[in-house]
Every structure is written in C-alpha cells, then in structure tokens.
PDB file of C-alpha atoms in Angstrom:
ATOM      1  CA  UNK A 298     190.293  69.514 337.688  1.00 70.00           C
ATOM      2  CA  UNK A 299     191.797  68.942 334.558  1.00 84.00           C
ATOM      3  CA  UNK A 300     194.724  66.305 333.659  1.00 91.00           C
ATOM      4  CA  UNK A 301     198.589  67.873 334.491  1.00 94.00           C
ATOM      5  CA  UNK A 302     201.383  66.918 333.077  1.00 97.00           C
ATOM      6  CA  UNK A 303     204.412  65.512 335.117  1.00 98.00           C
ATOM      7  CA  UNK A 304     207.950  64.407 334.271  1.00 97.00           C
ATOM      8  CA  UNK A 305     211.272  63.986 336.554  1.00 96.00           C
ATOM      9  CA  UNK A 306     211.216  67.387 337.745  1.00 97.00           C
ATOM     10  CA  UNK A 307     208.004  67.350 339.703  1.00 97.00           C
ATOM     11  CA  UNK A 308     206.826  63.573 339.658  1.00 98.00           C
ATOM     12  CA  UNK A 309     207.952  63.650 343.279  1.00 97.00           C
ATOM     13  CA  UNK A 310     205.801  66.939 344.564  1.00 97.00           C
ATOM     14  CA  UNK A 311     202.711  66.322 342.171  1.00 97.00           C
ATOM     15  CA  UNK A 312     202.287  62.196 342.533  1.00 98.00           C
ATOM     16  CA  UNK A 313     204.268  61.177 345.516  1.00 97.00           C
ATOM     17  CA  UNK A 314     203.902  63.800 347.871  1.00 97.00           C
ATOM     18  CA  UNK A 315     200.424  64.324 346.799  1.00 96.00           C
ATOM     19  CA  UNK A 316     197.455  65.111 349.282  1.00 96.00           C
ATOM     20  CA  UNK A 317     194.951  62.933 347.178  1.00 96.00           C
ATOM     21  CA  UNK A 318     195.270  59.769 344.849  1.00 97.00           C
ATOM     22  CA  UNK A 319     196.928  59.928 342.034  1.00 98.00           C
ATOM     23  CA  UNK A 320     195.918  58.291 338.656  1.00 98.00           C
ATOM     24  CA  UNK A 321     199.201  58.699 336.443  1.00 98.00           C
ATOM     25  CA  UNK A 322     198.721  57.912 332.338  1.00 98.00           C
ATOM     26  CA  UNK A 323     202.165  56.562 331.557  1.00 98.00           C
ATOM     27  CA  UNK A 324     201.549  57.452 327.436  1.00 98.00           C
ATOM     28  CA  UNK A 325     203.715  58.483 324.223  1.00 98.00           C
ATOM     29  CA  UNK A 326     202.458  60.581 321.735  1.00 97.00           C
ATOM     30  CA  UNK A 327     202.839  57.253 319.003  1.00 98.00           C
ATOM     31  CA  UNK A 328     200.488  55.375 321.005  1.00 98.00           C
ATOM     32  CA  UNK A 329     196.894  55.226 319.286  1.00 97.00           C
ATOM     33  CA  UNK A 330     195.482  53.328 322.482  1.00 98.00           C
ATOM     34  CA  UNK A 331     196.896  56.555 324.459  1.00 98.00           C
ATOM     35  CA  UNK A 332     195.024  58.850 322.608  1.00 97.00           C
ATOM     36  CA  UNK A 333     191.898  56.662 322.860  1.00 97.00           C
ATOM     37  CA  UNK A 334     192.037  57.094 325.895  1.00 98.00           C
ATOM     38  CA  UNK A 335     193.056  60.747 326.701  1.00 97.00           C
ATOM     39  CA  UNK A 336     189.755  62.041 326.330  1.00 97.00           C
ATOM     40  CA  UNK A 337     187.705  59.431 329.197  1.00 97.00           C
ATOM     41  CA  UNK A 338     190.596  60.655 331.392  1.00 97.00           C
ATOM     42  CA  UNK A 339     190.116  64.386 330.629  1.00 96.00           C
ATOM     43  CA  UNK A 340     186.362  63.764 331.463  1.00 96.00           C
ATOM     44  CA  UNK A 341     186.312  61.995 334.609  1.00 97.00           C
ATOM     45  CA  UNK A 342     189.463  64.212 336.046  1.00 96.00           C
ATOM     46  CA  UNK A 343     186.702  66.971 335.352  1.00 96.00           C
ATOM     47  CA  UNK A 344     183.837  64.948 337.294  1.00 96.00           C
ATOM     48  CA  UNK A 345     186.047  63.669 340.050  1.00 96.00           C
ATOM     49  CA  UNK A 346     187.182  67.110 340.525  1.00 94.00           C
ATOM     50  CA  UNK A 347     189.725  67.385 343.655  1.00 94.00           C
ATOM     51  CA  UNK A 348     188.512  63.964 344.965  1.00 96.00           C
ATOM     52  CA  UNK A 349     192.000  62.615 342.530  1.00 96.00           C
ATOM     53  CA  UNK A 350     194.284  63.956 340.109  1.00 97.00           C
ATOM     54  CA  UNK A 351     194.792  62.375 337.043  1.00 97.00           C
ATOM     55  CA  UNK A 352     198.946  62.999 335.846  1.00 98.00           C
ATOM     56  CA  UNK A 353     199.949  62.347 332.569  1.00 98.00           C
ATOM     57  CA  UNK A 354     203.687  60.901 331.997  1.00 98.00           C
ATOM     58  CA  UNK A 355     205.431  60.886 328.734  1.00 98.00           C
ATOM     59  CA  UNK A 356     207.461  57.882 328.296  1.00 98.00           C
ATOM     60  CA  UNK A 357     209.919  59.094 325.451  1.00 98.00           C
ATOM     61  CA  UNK A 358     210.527  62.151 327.214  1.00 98.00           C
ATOM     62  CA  UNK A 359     210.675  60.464 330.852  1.00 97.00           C
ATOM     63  CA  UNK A 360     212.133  56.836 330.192  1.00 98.00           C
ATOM     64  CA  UNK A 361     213.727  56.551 333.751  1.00 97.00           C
ATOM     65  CA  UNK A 362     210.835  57.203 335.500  1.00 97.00           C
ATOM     66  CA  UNK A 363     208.843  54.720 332.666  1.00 97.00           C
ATOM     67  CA  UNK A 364     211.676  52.184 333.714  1.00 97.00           C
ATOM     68  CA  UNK A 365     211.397  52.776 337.490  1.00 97.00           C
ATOM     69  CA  UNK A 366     207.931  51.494 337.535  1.00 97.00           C
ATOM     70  CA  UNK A 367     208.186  48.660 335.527  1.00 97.00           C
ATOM     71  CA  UNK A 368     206.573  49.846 332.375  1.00 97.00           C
ATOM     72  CA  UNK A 369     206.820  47.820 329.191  1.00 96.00           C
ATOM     73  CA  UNK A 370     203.466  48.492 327.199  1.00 97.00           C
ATOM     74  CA  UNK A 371     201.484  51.539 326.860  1.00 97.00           C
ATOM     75  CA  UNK A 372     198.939  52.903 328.175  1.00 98.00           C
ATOM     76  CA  UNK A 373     199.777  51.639 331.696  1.00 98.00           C
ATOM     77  CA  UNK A 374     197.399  53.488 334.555  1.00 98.00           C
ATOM     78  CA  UNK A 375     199.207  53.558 338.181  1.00 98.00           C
ATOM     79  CA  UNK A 376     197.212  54.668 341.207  1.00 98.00           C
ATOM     80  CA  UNK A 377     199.300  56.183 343.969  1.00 98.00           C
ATOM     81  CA  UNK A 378     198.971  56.993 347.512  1.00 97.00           C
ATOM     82  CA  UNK A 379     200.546  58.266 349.989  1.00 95.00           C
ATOM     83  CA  UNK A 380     203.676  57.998 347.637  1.00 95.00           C
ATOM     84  CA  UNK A 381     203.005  53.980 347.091  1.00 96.00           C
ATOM     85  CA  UNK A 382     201.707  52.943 343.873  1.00 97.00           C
ATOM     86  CA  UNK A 383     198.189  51.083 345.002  1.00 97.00           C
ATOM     87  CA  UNK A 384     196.834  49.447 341.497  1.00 98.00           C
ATOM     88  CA  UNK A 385     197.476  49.675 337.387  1.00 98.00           C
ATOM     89  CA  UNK A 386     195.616  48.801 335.054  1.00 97.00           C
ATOM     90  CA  UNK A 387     197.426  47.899 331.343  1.00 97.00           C
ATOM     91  CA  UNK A 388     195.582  48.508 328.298  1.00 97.00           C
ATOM     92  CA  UNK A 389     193.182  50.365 327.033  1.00 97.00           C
ATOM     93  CA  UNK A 390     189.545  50.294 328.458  1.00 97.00           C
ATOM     94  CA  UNK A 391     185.949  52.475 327.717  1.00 97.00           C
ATOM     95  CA  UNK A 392     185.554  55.428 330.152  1.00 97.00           C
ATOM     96  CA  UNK A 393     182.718  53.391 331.840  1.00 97.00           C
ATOM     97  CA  UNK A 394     185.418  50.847 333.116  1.00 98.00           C
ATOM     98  CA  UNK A 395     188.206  53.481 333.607  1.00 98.00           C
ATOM     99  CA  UNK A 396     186.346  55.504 336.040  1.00 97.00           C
ATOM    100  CA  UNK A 397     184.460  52.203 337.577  1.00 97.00           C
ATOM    101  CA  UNK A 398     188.702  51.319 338.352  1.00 98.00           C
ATOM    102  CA  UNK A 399     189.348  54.702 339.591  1.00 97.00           C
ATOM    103  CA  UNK A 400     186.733  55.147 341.693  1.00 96.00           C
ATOM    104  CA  UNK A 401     186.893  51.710 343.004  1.00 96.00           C
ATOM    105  CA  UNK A 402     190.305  52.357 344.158  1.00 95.00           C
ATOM    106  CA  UNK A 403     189.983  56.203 346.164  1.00 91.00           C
TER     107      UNK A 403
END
C-alpha cells in the first residue's frame, strides 16, 4: 500500500472510520524534515502493506484539522485507532526508528 493523501473532506472515512491503524504525516510542502522523511514512510507503507495505512495531511491546506489535534511543529506522526489517536511522535527520525514506532504501536 502506498501513502494517501487526506484533508477535511475524507479525514473522517479514511483515518477515523478506518478498519486498520492509521499513521497520519501531518507535513507542509516548506518543511525540509517532511521531505526527509516522506520517503521511510513511502517504504514501510509498501512493507506493512494492509497491516496500516500511512495518510499524509497538509497543514497549509488543512489548518483546522492541524489545529484540532494540537499541532504546532512539523513533522508530527499520529497513530489512530478505532477513531482515537493512540501515539505521535514529533520530529524527524531514520526509517529504522519510524517503523520500530509504527510497528510497536499496531
């Protein structure tokens, strides 16, 4: 599975009502550390496969939802299940520790 991209429209059907975890990147296309990061995240959505879906959140096109969740730095990584957010994670971090944090929390 690869990365999808959610906003205000479907943030409710693709994270909250999801049937899996969610990992959701809260990122802005500024953001250097973002784009660090984007890659690891492509990569382990690909080896996790339907075990989690990793949602991507753009915070200058979204700030509501950004606001909602407490946001103030980027990249900020939120887990959620069963519509609950379960863990984040601030900051970037190597893919090693990224996926060691997502799989430690499905």
């Amino acid at each position: 599975m690869t990365t999808v991209k959610v906003d205000k429209s479907n943030f409710q059907a693709d994270v909250l009502n999801a049937n899996v975890p969610v990992v959701v990147d809260f990122w802005a296309e500024w953001c250097g550390p973002c784009k660090m990061i984007a890659p690891a995240l492509e990569d382990i959505a690909t080896e996790l496969g339907a075990k989690v879906k990793i949602a991507k959140l753009n915070i200058d096109e979204n700030p509501e939802l950004a606001a909602q969740f407490g946001v103030r730095s980027i990249p900020t990584l939120m887990i959620f299940k069963g519509g609950e957010m379960a863990d984040m994670k601030v900051g970037a971090a190597p893919k090693t520790a990224l996926s060691h944090w997502i799989n430690g929390n499905l």
